[in-house]
Short mmCIF file of C-alpha atoms in Angstrom, two decimals:
data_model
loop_
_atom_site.label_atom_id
_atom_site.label_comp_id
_atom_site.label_asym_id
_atom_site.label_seq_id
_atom_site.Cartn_x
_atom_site.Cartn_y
_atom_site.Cartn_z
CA UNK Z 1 -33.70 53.18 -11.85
CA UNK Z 2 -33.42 50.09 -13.66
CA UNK Z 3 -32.24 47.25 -11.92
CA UNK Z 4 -29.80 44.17 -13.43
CA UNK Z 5 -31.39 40.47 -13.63
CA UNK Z 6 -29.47 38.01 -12.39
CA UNK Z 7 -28.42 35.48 -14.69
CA UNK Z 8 -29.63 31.86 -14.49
CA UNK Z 9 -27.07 29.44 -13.51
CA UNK Z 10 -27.19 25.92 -15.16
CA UNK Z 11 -25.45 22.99 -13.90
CA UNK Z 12 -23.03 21.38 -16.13
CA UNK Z 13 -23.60 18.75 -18.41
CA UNK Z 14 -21.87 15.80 -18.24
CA UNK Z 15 -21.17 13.94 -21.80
CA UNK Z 16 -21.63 10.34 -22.17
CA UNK Z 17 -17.54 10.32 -21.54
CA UNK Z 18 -17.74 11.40 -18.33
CA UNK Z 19 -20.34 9.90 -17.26
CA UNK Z 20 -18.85 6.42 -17.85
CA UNK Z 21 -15.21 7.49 -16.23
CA UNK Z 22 -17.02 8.70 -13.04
CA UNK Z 23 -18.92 5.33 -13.15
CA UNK Z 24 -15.82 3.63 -12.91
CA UNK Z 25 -14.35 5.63 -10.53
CA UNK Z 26 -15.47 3.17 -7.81
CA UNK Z 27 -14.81 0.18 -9.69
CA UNK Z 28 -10.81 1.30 -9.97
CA UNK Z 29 -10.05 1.99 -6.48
CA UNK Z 30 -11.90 -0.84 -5.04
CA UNK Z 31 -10.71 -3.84 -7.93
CA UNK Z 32 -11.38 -6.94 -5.87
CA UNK Z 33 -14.59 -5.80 -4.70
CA UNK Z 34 -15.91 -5.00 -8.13
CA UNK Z 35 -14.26 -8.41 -9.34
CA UNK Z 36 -15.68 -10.25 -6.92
CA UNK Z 37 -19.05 -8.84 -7.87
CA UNK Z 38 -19.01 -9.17 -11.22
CA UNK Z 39 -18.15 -12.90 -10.59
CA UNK Z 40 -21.66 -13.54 -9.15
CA UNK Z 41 -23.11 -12.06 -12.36
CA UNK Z 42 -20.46 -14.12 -14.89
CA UNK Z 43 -21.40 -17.48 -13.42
CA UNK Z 44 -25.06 -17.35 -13.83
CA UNK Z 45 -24.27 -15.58 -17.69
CA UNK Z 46 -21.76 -18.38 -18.05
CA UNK Z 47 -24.43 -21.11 -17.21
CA UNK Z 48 -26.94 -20.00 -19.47
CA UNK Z 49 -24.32 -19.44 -22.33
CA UNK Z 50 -23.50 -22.64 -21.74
CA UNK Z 51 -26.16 -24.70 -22.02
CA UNK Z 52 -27.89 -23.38 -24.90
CA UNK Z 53 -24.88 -23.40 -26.57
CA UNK Z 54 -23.94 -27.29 -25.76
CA UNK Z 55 -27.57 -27.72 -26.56
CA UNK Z 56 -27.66 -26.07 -30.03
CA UNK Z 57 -24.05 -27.93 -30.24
CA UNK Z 58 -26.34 -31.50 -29.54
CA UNK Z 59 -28.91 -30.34 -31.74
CA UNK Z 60 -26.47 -29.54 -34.78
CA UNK Z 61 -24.70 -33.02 -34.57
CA UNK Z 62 -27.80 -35.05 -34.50
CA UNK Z 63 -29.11 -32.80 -37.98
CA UNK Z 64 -25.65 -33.67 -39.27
CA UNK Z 65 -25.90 -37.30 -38.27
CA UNK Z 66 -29.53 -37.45 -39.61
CA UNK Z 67 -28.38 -36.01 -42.71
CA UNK Z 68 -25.14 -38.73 -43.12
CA UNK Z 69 -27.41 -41.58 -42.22
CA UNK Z 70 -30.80 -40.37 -43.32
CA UNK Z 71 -34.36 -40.09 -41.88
CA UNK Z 72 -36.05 -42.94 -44.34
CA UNK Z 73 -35.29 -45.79 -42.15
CA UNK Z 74 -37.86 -47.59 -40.75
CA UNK Z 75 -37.64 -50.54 -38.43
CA UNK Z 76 -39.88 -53.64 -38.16
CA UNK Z 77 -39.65 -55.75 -35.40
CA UNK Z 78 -41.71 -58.87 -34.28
CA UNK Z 79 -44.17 -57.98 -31.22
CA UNK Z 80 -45.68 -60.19 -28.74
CA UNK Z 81 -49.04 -62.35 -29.72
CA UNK Z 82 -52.48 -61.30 -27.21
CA UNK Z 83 -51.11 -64.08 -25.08
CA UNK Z 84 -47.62 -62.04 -24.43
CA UNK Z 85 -45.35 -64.63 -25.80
CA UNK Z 86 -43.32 -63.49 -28.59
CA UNK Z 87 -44.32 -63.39 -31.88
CA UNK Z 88 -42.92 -64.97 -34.78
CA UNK Z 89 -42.70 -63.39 -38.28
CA UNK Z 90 -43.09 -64.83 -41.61
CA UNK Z 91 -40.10 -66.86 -43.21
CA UNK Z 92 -41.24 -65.20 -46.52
CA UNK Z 93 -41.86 -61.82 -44.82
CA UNK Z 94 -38.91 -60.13 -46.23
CA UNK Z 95 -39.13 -61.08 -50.21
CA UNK Z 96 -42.96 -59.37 -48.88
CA UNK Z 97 -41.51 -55.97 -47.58
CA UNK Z 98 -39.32 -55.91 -51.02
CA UNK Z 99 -42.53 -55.77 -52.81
CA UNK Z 100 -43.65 -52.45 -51.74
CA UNK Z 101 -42.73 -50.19 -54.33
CA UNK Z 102 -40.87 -47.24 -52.93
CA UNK Z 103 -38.81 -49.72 -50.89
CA UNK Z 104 -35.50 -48.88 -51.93
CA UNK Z 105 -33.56 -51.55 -50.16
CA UNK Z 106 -34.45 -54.46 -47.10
CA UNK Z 107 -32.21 -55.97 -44.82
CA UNK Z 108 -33.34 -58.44 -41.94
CA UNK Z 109 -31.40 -59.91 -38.89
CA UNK Z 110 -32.85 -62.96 -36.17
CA UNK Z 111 -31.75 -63.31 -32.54
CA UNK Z 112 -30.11 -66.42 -31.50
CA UNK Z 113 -31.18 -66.22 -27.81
CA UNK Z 114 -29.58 -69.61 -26.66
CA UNK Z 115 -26.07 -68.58 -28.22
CA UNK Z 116 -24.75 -66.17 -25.52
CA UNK Z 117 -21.56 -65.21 -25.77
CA UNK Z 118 -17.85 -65.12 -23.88
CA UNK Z 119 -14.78 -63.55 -24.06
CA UNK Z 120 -13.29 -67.50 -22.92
CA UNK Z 121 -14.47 -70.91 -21.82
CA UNK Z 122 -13.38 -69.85 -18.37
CA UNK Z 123 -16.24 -66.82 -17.88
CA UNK Z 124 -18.97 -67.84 -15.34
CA UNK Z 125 -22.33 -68.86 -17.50
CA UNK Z 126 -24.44 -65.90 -16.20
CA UNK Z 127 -21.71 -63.43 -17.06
CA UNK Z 128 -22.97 -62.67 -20.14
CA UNK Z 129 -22.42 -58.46 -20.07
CA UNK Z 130 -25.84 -58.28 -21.77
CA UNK Z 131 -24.65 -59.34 -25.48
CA UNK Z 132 -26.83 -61.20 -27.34
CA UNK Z 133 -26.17 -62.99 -30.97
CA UNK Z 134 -27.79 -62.12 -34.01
CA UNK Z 135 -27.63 -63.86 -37.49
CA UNK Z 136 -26.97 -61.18 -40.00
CA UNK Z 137 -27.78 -60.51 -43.70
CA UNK Z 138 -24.61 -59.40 -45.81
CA UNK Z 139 -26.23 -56.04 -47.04
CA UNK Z 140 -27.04 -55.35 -43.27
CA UNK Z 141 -24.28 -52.43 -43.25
CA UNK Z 142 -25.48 -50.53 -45.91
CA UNK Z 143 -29.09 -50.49 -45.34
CA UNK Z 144 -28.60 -49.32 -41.58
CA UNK Z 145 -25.55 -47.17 -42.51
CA UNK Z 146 -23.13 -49.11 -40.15
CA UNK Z 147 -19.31 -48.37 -40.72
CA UNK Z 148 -16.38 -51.19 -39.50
CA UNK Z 149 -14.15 -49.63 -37.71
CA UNK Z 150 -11.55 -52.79 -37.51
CA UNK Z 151 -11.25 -55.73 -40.01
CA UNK Z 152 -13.96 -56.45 -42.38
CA UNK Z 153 -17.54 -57.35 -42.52
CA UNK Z 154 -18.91 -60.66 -43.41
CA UNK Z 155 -18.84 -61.76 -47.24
CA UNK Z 156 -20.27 -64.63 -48.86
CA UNK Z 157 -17.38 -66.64 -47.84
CA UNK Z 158 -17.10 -66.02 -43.94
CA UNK Z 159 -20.41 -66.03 -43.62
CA UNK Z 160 -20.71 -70.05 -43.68
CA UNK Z 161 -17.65 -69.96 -41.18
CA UNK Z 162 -17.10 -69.66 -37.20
CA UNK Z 163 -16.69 -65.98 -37.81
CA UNK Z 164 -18.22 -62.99 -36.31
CA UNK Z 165 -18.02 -59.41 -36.28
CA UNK Z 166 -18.93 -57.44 -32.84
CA UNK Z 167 -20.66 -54.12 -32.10
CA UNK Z 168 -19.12 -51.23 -30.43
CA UNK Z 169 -20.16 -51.99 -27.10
CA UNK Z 170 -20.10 -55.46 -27.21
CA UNK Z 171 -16.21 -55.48 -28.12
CA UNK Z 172 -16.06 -52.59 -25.23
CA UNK Z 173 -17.49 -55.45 -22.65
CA UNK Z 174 -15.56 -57.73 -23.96
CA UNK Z 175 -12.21 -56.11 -23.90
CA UNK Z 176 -11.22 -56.54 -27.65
CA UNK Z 177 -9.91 -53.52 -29.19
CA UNK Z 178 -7.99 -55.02 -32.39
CA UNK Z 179 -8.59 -57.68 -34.97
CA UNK Z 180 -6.15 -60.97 -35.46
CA UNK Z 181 -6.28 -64.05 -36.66
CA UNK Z 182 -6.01 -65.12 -32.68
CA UNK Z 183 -8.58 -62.97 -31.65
CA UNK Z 184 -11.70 -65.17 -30.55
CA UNK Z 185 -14.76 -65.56 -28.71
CA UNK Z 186 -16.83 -67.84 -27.36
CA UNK Z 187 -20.57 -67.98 -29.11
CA UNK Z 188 -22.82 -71.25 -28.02
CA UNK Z 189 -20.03 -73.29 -26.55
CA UNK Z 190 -17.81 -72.95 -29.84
CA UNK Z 191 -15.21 -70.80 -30.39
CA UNK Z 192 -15.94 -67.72 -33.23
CA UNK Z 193 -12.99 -66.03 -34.64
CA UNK Z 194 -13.60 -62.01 -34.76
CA UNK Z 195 -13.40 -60.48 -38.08
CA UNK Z 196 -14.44 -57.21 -37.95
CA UNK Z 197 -15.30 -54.52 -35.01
CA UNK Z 198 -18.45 -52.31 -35.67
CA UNK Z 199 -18.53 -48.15 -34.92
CA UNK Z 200 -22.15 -47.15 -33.08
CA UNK Z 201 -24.84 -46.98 -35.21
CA UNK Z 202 -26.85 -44.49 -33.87
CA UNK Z 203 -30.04 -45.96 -36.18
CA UNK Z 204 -29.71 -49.60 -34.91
CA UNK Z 205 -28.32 -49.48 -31.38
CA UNK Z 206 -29.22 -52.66 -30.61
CA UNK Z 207 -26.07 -53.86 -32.77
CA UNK Z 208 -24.01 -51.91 -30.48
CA UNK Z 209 -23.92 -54.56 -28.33
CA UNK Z 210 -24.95 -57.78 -30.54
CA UNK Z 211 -22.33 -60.36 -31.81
CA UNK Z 212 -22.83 -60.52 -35.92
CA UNK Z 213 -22.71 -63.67 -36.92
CA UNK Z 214 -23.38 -64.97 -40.70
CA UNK Z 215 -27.17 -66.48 -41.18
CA UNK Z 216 -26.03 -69.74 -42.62
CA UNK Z 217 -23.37 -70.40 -39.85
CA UNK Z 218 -25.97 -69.42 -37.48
CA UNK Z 219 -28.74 -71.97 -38.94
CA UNK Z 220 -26.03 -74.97 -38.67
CA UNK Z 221 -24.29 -74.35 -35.63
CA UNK Z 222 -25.59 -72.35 -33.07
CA UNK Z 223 -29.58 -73.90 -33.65
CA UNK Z 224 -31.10 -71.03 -35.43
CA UNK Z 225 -34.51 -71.31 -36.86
CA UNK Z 226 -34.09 -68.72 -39.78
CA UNK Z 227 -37.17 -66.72 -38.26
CA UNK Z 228 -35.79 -62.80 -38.68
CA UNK Z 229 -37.17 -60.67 -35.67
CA UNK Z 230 -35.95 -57.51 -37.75
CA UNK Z 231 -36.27 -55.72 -41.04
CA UNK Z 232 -34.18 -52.37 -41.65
CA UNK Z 233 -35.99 -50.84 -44.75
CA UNK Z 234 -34.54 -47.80 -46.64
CA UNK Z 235 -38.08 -46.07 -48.20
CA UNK Z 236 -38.59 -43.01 -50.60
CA UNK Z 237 -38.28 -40.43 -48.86
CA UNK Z 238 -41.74 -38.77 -50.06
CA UNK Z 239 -43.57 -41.90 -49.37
CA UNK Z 240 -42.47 -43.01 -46.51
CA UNK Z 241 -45.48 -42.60 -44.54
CA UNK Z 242 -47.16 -44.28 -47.10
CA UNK Z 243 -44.48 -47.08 -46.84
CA UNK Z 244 -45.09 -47.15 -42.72
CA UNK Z 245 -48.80 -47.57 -43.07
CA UNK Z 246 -48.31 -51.08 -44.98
CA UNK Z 247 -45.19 -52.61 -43.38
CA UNK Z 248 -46.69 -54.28 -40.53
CA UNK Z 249 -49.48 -55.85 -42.96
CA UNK Z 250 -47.03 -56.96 -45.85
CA UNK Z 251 -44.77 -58.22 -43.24
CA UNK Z 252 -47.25 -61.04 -41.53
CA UNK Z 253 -50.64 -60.36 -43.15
CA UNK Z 254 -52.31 -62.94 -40.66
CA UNK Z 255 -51.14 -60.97 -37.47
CA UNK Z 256 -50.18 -57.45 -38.43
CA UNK Z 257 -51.17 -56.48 -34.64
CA UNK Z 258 -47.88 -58.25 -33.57
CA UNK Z 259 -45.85 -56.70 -35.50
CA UNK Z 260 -43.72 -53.08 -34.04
CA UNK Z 261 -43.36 -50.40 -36.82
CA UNK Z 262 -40.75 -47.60 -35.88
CA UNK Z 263 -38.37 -44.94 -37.07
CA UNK Z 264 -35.26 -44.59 -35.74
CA UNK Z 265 -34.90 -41.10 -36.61
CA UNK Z 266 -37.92 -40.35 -34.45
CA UNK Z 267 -36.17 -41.97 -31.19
CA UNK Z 268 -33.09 -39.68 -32.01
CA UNK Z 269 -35.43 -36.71 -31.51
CA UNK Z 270 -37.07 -37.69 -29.07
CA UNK Z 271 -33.50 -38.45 -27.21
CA UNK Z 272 -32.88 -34.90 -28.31
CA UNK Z 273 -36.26 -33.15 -27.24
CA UNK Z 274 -35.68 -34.77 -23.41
CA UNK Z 275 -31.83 -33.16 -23.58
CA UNK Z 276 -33.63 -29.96 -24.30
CA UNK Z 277 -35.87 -30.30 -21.46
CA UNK Z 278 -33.07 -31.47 -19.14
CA UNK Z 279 -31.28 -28.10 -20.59
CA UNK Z 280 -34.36 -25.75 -19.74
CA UNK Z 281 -34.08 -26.82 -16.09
CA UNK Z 282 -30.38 -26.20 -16.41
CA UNK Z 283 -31.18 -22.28 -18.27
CA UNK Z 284 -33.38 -22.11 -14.52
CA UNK Z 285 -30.44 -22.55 -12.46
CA UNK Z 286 -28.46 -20.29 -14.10
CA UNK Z 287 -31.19 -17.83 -14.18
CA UNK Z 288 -31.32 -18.27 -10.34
CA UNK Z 289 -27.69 -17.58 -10.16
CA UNK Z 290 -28.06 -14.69 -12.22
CA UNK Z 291 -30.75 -13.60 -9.89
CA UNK Z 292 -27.58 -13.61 -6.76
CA UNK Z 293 -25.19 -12.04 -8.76
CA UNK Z 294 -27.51 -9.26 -8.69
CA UNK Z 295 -28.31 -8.90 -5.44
CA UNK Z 296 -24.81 -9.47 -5.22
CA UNK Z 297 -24.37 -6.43 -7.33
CA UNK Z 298 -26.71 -4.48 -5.15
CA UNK Z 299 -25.04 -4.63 -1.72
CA UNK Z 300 -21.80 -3.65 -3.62
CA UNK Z 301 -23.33 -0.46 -4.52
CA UNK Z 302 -24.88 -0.22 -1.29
CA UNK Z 303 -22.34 -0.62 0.82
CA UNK Z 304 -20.44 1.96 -2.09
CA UNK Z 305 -22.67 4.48 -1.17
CA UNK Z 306 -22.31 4.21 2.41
CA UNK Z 307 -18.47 4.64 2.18
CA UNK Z 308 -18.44 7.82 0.00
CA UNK Z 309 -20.61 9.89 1.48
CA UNK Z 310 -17.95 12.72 1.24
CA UNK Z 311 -17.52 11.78 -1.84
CA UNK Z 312 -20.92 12.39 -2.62
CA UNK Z 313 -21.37 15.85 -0.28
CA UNK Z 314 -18.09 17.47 -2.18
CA UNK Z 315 -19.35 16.75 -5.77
CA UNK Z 316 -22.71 18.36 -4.31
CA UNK Z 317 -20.88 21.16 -3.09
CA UNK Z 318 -19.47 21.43 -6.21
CA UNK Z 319 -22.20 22.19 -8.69
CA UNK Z 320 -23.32 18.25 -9.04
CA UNK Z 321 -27.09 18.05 -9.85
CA UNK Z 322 -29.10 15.05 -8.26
CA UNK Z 323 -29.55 13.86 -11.41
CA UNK Z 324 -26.02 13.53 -11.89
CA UNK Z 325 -25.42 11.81 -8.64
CA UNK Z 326 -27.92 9.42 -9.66
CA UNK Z 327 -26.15 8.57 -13.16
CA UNK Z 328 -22.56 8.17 -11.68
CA UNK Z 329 -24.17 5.28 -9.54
CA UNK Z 330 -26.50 3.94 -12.19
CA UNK Z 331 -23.89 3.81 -14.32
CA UNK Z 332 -21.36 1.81 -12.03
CA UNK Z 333 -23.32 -0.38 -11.61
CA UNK Z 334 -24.26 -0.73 -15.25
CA UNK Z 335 -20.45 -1.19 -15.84
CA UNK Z 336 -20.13 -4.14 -13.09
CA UNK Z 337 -22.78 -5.75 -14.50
CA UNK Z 338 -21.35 -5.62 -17.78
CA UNK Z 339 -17.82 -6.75 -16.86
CA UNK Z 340 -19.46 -9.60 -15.04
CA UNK Z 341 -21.86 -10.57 -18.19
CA UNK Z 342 -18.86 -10.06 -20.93
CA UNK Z 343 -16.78 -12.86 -18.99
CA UNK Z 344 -19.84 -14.72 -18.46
CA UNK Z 345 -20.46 -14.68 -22.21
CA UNK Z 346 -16.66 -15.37 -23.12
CA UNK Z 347 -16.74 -18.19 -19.99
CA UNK Z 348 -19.84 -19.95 -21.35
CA UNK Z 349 -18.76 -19.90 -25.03
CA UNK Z 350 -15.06 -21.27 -23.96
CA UNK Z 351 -17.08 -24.21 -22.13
CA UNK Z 352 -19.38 -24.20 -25.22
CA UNK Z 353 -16.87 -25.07 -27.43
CA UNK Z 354 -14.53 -27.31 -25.44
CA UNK Z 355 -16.80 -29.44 -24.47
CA UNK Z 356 -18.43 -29.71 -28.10
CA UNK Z 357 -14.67 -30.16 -29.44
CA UNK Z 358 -14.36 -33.38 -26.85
CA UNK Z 359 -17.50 -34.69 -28.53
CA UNK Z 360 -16.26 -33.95 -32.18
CA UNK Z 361 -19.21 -32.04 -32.64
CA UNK Z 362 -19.83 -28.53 -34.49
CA UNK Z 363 -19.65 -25.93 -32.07
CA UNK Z 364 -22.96 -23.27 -32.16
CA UNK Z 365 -23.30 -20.60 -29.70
CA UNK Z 366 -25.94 -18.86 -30.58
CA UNK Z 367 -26.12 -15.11 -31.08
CA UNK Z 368 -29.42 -14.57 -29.39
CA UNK Z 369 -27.96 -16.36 -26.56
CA UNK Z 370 -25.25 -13.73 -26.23
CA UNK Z 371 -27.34 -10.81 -27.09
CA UNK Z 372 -29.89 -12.14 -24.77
CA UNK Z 373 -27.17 -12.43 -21.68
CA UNK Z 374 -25.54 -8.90 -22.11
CA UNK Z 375 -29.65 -7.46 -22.12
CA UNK Z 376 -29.81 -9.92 -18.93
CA UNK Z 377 -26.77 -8.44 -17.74
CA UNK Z 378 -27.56 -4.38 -18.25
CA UNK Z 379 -31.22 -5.21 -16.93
CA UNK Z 380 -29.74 -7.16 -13.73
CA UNK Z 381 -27.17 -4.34 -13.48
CA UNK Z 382 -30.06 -1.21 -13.61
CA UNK Z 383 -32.46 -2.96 -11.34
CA UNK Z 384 -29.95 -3.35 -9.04
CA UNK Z 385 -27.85 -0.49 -9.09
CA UNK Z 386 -31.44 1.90 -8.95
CA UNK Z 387 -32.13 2.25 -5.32
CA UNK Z 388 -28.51 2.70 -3.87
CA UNK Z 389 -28.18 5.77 -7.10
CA UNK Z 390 -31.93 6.95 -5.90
CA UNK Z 391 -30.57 6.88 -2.06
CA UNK Z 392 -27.10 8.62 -3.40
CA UNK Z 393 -29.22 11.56 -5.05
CA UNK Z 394 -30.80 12.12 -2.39
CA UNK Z 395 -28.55 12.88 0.09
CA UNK Z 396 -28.13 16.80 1.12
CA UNK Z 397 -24.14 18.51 0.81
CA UNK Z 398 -24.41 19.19 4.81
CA UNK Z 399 -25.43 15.82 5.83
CA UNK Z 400 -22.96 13.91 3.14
CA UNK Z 401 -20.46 15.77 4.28
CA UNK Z 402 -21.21 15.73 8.08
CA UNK Z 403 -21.00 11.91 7.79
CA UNK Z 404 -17.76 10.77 10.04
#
């Protein structure tokens, strides 16, 4: 007699579907836990969005600025002699520089150390808020690519005259925000009227906070000795190394060793390269707080499994594989992780972007740094989320739903 095989029972499959709305089963009924969660996890996304975005942000404004102002200017300065006293350069060294052939253009300025300078008569002598006075050439501006922000720069005409034209800090310190024909300053004992207010020049700081006065005016009242301690040279761009190798020669041939050769576009980067570093220590600490916000993540699920043991024994009951059991949990916690790393990403983009707005600079958030934060995310969310869905899966219908 032939008997009848049993057929084989297979366990339902669950779609993609359902497994993400059992997922979030736990994240529905228990919203201020799972918010509170996926905070942890948004912060630390939110500080690594964040600085590599206002990084990138730094990074595009100086290219821009680089590529307004451009990278062939080089500096040369007057050094200090083997004795360390300061040197003294060449009254001819100029016409010298403008020799070189891919020189485009040469500009020169001389400190007047004895002429310090006061917003009044009535300011204490060592007051002096760290401005110093420097005799100017006329073509300065455009050979450093300085803009005036107030009044006018010197001309042929002023430049014989008690007039004078501040940098951006130095009319900061000095409290002068506007231009008149009353507005003055005290240069040397004698009173300077101000012509013209200077924006930064991020090439020639030191001008920032200088007081611009005309060489002649300089020479017959405030005791200059015509020396120039700096040239501002604008150089083909494809020979500018070439240019750099022979400055400090041309410039004094009899002491080249005191003179300083630099590029100002090199100090920018360099400026930039130590933000960067300062922003890879940042990335760290948001990596560590990434780091909590999964172990954060963790106890939720946890402490999740703990309270639905029933939960757990009926679906077991019901037909519900371990496998399954294991994917409801892996994928909460996938989906808290996710809801935590999307506001992160939103969060640190927001900052991103405000704060590079405030600055007036081009805002770049990056789209590996997004990419690279949601991966963060789903890999924070899996690691941690693992052993609570292993210890889920493994409970038996009997003893899940014994639990009290």
């Amino acid at each position: 007699m032939a008997t009848l095989e049993r057929p084989r029972l297979s366990p339902a499959r669950m779609r993609p579907r359902d497994v993400m709305r059992v997922g979030a089963v736990g994240l529905r009924t228990r919203p201020l836990r799972a918010f509170l969660s996926a905070l942890g996890i948004a912060i630390g996304i939110a500080a690594m969005i964040g600085v590599v975005g206002i990084s990138s942000s730094s990074s595009a404004e100086l290219d821009r600025t680089l590529s307004a102002l451009g990278t062939n200017l080089l500096t040369v300065s007057s050094g200090t002699t083997l004795l360390g006293e300061a040197a003294q350069m060449p009254m001819d060294a100029e016409a010298m520089i403008e020799r070189i052939g891919p020189v485009e253009s040469v500009s020169s300025t001389g400190k007047v150390p004895e002429a310090k300078v006061y917003r009044s008569e009535e300011i204490p002598a060592p007051q002096t808020n760290g401005l110093v006075t420097i005799a100017a050439r006329l073509d300065l501006l455009p050979t450093v690519g300085a803009t005036v922000r107030r009044g006018t720069w010197l001309n042929a005409a002023t430049e014989r005259y008690p007039a004078v034209v501040l940098g951006s800090a130095a009319a900061q310190r000095l409290g002068i925000g506007t231009v008149t024909p009353d507005t003055q300053v005290v240069i040397g004992g004698i009173r300077f009227t101000v012509v013209g207010l200077l924006d930064p020049v991020p090439l020639a700081e030191e001008l920032d906070s200088a007081a611009l006065v005309g060489w002649p005016v300089a020479e017959s009242r405030l005791d200059f000795d015509g020396h120039p301690t700096t040239f501002y040279t604008r150089s083909q761009e494809a020979r500018l190394e070439d240019v750099r190798s022979v400055l400090a020669g041309t410039a004094n041939p009899e002491a080249s060793s005191e003179v300083d050769v630099s590029r100002p576009s090199d100090a920018l980067a360099a400026k930039q390269a130590t933000s960067q570093a300062f922003a890879g220590l940042l990335l760290g600490v948001g990596a560590v707080a990434l780091l909590v916000g999964g172990v954060g993540v963790a106890n939720t699920m946890v402490i999740s499994v703990l309270e639905r043991r029933a939960e757990i024994g009926l679906r077991r009951s019901l037909g519900a594989t371990r496998g399954q059991i294991r994917t409801q949990f892996l994928a909460e916690s996938l989906l808290l992780s996710a809801l935590g790393g999307a506001g992160g990403i939103l969060l640190g983009a927001g900052v991103t972007v405000a704060y590079a707005f405030s600055r007036g600079w081009p805002a770049v958030v990056p789209a590996w740094a997004t990419v690279g934060g949601l991966a963060a995310t789903l890999l924070i969310g899996a690691v941690a989320g693992l052993y609570p869905a292993v210890r889920a899966s493994r409970l038996s219908p009997t003893e899940a739903l014994s639990a009290p």
